[in-house]
Coordinates of C-alpha atoms in Angstrom, one line a residue:
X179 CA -33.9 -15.7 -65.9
X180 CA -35.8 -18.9 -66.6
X181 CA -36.8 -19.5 -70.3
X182 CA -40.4 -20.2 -71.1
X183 CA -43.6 -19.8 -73.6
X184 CA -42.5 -17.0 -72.3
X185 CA -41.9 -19.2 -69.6
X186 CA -41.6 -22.8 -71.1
X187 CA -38.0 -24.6 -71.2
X188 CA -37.4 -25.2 -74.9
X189 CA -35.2 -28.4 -75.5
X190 CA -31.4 -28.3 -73.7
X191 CA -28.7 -29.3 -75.7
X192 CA -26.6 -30.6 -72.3
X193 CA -23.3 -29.7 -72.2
X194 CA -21.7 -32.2 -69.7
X195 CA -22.7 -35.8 -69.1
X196 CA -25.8 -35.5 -66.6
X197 CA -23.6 -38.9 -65.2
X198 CA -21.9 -36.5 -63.8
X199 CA -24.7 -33.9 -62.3
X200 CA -26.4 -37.4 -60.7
X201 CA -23.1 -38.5 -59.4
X202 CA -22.5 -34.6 -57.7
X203 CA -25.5 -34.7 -56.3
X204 CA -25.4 -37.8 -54.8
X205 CA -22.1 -37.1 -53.4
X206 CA -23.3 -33.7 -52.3
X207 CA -26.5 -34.6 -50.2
X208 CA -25.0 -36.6 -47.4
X209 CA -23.5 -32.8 -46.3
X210 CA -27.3 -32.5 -45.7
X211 CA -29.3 -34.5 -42.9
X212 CA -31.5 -36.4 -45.2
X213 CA -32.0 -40.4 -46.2
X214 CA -32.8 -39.7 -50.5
X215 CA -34.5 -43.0 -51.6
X216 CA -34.7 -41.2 -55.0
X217 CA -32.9 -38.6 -56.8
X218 CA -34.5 -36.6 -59.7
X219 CA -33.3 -34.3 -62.3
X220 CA -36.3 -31.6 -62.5
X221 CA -35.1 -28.8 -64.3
X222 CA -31.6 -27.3 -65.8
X223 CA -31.8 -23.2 -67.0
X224 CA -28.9 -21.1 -64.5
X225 CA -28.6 -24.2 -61.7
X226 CA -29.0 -28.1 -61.9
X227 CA -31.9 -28.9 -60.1
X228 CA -32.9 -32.2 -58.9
X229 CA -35.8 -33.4 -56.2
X230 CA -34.6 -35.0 -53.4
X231 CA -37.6 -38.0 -52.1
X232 CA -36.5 -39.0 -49.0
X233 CA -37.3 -42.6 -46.4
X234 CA -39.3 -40.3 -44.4
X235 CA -41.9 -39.1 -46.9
X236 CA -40.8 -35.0 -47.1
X237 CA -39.2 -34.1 -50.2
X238 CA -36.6 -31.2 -51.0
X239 CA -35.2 -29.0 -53.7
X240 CA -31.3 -29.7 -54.6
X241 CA -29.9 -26.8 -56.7
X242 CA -26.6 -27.3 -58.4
X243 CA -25.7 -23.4 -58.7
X244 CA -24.8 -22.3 -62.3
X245 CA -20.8 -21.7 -61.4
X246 CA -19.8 -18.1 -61.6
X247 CA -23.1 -16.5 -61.8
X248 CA -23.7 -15.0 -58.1
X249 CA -20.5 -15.5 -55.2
X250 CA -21.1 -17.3 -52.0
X251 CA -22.1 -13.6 -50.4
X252 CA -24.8 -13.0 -53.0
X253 CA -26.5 -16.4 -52.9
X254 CA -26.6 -15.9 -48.6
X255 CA -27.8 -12.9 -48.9
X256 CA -30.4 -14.7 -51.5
X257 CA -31.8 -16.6 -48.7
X258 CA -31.3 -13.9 -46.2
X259 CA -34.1 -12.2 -48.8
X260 CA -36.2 -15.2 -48.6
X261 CA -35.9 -15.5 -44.9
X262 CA -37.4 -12.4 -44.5
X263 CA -40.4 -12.8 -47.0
X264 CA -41.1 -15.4 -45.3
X265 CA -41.5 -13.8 -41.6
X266 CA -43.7 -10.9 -43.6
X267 CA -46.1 -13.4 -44.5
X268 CA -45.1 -14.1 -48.3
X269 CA -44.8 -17.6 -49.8
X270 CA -40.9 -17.8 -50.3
X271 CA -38.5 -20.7 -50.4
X272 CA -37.3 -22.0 -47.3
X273 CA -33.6 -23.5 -47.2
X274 CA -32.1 -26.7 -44.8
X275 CA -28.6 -26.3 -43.8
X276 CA -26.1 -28.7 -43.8
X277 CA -25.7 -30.8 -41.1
X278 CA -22.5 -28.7 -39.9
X279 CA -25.1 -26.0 -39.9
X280 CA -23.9 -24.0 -43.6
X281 CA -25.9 -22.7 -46.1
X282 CA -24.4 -24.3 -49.1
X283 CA -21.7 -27.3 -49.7
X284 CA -19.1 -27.5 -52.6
X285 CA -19.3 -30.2 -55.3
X286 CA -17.6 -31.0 -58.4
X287 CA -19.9 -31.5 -61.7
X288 CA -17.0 -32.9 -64.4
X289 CA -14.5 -29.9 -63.8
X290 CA -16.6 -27.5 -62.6
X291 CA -16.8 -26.3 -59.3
X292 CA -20.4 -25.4 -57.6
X293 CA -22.5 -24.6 -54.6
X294 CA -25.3 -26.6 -53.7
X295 CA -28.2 -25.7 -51.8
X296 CA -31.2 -27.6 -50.2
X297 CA -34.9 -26.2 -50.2
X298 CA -38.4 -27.3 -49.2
X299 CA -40.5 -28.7 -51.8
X300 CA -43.4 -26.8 -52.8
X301 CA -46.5 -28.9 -53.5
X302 CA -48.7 -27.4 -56.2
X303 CA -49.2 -26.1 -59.9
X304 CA -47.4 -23.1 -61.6
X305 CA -49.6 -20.5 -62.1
X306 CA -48.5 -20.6 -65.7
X307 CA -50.1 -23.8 -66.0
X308 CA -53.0 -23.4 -64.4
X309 CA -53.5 -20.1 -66.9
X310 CA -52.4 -22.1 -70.0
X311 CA -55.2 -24.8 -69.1
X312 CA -58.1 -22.6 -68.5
X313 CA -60.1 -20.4 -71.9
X314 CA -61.8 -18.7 -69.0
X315 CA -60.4 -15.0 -69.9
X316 CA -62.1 -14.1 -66.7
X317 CA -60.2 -16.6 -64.9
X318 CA -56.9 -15.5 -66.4
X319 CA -57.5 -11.8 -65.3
X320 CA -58.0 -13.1 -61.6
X321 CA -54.9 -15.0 -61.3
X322 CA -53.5 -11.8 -62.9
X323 CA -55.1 -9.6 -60.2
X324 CA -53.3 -12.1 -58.0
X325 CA -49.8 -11.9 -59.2
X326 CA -50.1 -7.8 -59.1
X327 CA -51.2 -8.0 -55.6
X328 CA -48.3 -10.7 -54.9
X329 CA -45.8 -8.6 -56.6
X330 CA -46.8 -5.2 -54.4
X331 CA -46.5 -7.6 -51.5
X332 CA -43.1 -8.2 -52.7
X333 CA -42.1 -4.7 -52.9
X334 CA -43.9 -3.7 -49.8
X335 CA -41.2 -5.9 -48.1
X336 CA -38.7 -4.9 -50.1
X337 CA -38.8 -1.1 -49.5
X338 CA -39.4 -1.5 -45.9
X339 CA -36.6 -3.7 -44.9
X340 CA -33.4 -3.0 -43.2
X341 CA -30.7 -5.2 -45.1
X342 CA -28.4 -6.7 -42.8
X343 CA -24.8 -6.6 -42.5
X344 CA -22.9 -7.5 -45.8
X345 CA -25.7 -8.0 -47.5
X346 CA -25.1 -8.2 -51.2
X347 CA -26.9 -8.5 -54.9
X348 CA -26.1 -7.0 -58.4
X349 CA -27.9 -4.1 -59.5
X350 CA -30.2 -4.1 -62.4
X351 CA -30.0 -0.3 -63.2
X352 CA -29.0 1.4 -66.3
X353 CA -25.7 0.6 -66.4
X354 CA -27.0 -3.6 -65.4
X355 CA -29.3 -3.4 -67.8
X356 CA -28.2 -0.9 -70.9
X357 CA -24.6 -0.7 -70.0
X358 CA -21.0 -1.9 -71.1
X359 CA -21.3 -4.7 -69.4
X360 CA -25.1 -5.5 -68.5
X361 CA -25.5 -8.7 -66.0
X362 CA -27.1 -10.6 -68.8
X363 CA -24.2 -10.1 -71.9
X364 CA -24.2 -7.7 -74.3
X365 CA -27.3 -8.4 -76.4
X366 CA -26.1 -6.4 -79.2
X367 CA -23.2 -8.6 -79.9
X368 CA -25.5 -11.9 -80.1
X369 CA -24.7 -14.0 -82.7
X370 CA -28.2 -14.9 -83.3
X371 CA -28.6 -11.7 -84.4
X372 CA -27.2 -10.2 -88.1
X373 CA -25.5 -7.3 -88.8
X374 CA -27.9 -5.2 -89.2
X375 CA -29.8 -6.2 -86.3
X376 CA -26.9 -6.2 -84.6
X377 CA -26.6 -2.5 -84.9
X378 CA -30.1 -1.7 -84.5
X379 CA -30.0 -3.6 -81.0
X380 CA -26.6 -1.2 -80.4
X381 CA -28.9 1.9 -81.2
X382 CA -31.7 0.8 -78.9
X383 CA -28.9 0.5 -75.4
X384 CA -27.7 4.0 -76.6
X385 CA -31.5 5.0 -76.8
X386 CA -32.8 3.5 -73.7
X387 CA -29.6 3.9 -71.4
X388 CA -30.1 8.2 -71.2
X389 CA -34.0 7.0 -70.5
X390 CA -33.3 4.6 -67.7
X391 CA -30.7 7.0 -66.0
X392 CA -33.0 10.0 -66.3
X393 CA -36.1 7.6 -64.5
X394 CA -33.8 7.7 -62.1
X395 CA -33.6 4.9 -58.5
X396 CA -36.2 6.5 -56.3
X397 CA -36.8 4.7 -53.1
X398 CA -41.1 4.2 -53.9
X399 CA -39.5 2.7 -57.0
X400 CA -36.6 1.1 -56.8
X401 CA -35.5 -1.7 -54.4
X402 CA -34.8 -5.8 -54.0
X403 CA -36.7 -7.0 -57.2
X404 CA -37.5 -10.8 -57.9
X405 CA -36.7 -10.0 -61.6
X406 CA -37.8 -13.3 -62.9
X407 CA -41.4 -13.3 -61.5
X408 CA -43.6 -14.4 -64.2
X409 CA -46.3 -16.9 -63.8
X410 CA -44.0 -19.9 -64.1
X411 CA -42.3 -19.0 -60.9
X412 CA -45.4 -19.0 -58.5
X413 CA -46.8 -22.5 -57.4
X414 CA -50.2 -22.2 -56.4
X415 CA -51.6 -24.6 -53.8
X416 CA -55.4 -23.9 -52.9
X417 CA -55.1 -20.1 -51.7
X418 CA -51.6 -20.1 -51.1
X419 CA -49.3 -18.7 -53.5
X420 CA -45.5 -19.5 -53.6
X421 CA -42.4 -17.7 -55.4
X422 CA -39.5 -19.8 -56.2
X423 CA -36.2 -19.1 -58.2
X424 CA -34.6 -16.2 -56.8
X425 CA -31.4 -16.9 -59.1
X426 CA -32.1 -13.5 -60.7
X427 CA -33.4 -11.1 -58.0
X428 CA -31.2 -8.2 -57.2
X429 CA -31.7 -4.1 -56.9
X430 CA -33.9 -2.9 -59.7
X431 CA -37.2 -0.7 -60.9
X432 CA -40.3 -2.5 -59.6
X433 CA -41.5 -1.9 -63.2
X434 CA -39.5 -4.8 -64.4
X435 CA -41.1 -7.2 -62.3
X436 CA -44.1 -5.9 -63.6
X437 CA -43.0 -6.2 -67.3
X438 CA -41.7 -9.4 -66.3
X439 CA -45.1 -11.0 -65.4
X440 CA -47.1 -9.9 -68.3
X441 CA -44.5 -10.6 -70.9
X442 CA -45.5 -14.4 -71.5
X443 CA -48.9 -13.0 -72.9
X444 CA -48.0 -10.3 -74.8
X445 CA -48.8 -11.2 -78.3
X446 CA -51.8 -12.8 -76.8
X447 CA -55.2 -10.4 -77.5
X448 CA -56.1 -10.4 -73.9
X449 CA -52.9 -8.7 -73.3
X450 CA -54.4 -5.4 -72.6
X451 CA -57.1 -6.9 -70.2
X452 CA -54.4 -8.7 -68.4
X453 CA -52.3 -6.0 -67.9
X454 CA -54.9 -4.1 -66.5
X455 CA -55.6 -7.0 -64.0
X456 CA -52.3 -7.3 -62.7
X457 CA -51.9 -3.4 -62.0
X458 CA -55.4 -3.2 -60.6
X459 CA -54.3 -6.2 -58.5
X460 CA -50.6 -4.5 -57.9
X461 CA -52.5 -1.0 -57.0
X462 CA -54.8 -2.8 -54.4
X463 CA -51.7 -2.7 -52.2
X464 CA -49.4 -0.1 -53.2
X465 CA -49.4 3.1 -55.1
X466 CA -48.7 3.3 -58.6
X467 CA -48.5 6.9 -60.3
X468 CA -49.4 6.8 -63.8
X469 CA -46.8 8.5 -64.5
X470 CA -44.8 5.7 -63.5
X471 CA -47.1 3.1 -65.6
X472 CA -46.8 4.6 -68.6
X473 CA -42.9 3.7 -68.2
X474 CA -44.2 0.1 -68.5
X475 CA -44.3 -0.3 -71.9
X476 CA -40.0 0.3 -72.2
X477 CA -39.5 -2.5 -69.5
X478 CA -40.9 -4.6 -71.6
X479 CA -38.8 -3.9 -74.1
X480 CA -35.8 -3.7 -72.0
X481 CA -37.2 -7.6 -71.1
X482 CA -37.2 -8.5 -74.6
X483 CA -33.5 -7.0 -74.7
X484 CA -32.2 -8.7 -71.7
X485 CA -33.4 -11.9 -72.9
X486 CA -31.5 -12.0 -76.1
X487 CA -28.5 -11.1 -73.5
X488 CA -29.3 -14.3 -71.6
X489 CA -29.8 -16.4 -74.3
X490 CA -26.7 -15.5 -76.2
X491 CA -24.4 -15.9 -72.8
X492 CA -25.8 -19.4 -73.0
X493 CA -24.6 -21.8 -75.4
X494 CA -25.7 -24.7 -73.7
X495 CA -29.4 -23.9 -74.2
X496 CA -31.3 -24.1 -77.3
X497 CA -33.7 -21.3 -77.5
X498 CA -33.7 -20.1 -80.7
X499 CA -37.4 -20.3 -80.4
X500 CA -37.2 -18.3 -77.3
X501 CA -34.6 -16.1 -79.2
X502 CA -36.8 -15.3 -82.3
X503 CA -39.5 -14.3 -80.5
X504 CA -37.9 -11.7 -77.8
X505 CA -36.0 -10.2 -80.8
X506 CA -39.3 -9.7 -82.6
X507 CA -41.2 -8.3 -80.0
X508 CA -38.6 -5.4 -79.9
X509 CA -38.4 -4.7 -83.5
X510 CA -42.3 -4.2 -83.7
X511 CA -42.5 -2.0 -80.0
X512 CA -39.9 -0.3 -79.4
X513 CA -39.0 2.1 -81.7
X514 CA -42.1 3.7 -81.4
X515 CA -42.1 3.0 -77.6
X516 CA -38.7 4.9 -77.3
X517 CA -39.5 7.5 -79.3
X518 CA -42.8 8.3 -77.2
X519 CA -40.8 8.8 -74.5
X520 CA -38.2 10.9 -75.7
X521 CA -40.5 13.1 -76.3
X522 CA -41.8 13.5 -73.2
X523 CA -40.7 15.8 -70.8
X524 CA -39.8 12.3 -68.3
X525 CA -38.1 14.1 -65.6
X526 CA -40.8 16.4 -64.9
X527 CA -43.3 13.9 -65.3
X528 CA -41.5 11.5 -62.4
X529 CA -40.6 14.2 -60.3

């Protein structure tokens, strides 16, 4: 999970010297085949990321993986994923291996311990930014129609693929997302949060938990997820569209990706219109019941949730911004959003 506008880094309180984070990852990319003229720190949410120039003119992607968060299985099995995006056709990163032919190499950052990996540069803009520059509304609903479209491609590849052998990713079901121990903390216990927030947030898992279980993991709508893919994760280059950071992807309802990509907008008053785009896009190449749809609404609010999870399991990242504005986009939607639900009859409506 990236932070953002929705999808904007706020400011990083840095928890170790980025001395050492340069010095790692100059010690780490001689494991690779490359000549680096320049080293560059790009980004820091769950990895270290740097971009690699190199004497030959291609550049590359260095990720200094966030130490404990996925084991060496899960992040192979990451670009296994990718791998096979890739041959269906999607945009998806590509990886270098070392020059001993591995996926990943072991460095040292201070006295941590953590994987690095090497990827392809993308040239381009996030779609993000090319929405946040534009007052075009219809422009904003195209690259909308885009992402849904991008996002059944996604799933398309998802559901019809045979993982291979010891494949392995965490699951983002009811008990990931709404149970004892969800894979991004126990929101309810954030210390952002007051008492009675606290408790209210503690009402909500027990709530929503019964819901997600009784949706149920049904192959049309459950599979590999990207789970992060908003608009800040797609790099747009003329017609070609791109989806990086796969920190987050794992086994989950295709209606989080979905809530995913329309949260950054929606306060915004074109949040109806883009919704509508990005399922209209998302239907254009794969089925969507409505009964299904109107389940959108509680992923979003299960979004909001997860993100005061991700937040809180953070100290090293300031987002109280980020924070304040998940937290109140739960208290105004979901009680009633929960309580529409419980009162429908949802397992005959999904069956």
């Amino acid at each position: 999970m990236t932070p953002r506008r929705l999808c904007r880094p706020s400011k990083l309180r840095l928890t170790r010297s980025m001395d050492e984070a340069y010095a790692a990852a100059h010690r780490v990319v001689a494991e690779w085949p490359l000549e680096p003229t320049r080293i560059e720190r790009v980004s820091q949410s769950e990895n270290i990321v740097f971009r690699v120039d190199c004497t030959d003119d291609t550049i590359y992607v260095l990720r200094l993986h966030r130490p404990g968060y996925h084991s060496f299985d899960e992040l192979v099995s990451e670009q296994a994923w990718t791998s096979a995006l890739r041959d269906a056709g999607l945009g998806a990163p590509r990886a270098l291996y070392t020059s001993a032919g591995e996926r990943y190499a072991l460095t040292r950052v201070g006295d941590e311990q953590r994987y690095a990996g090497v990827l392809e540069w993308v040239d381009g803009d996030t779609m993000l930014d090319l929405i946040d520059s534009s007052i075009d509304d219809d422009y904003v609903a195209q690259r909308y129609m885009e992402l849904g479209r991008l996002i059944a491609a996604l799933h398309n590849q998802a559901t019809g693929w045979s993982l291979p052998a010891g494949f392995c990713r965490h699951h983002l079901d009811h008990h990931g997302l709404m149970g004892d121990q969800p894979f991004w903390g126990r929101f309810w216990e954030s210390g952002a949060l007051n008492d009675d927030e606290q408790q209210w947030c503690a009402s909500l898992r027990e709530r929503i938990y019964p819901l997600l279980e009784a949706y149920g993991k049904r192959p049309k709508t459950y599979s590999l997820i990207h789970a992060d893919l908003h608009p800040g994760n797609v790099i747009v280059h003329g017609t070609n569209l791109h989806i990086i950071d796969f920190d987050d992807s794992g086994f989950g309802w295709h209606l989080y990706d979905l809530a995913v990509a329309v949260m950054p907008y929606r306060n915004d008053s074109d949040f109806e219109a883009n919704r509508d785009a990005l399922l209209e896009g998302y239907r254009e190449l794969r089925p969507l019941d409505e009964a299904d749809a109107a389940m959108l609404p509680l992923f979003i609010v299960v979004r909001a949730l997860a993100q005061i999870g991700w937040i809180a399991a953070r100290p090293e990242f300031d987002g109280d911004s980020l924070h304040s504005t998940a937290r109140a986009y739960a208290q105004i939607n979901a009680e009633q959003v929960i309580r529409d639900l419980e009162r429908s009859n949802l397992g005959a409506n999904l069956a």
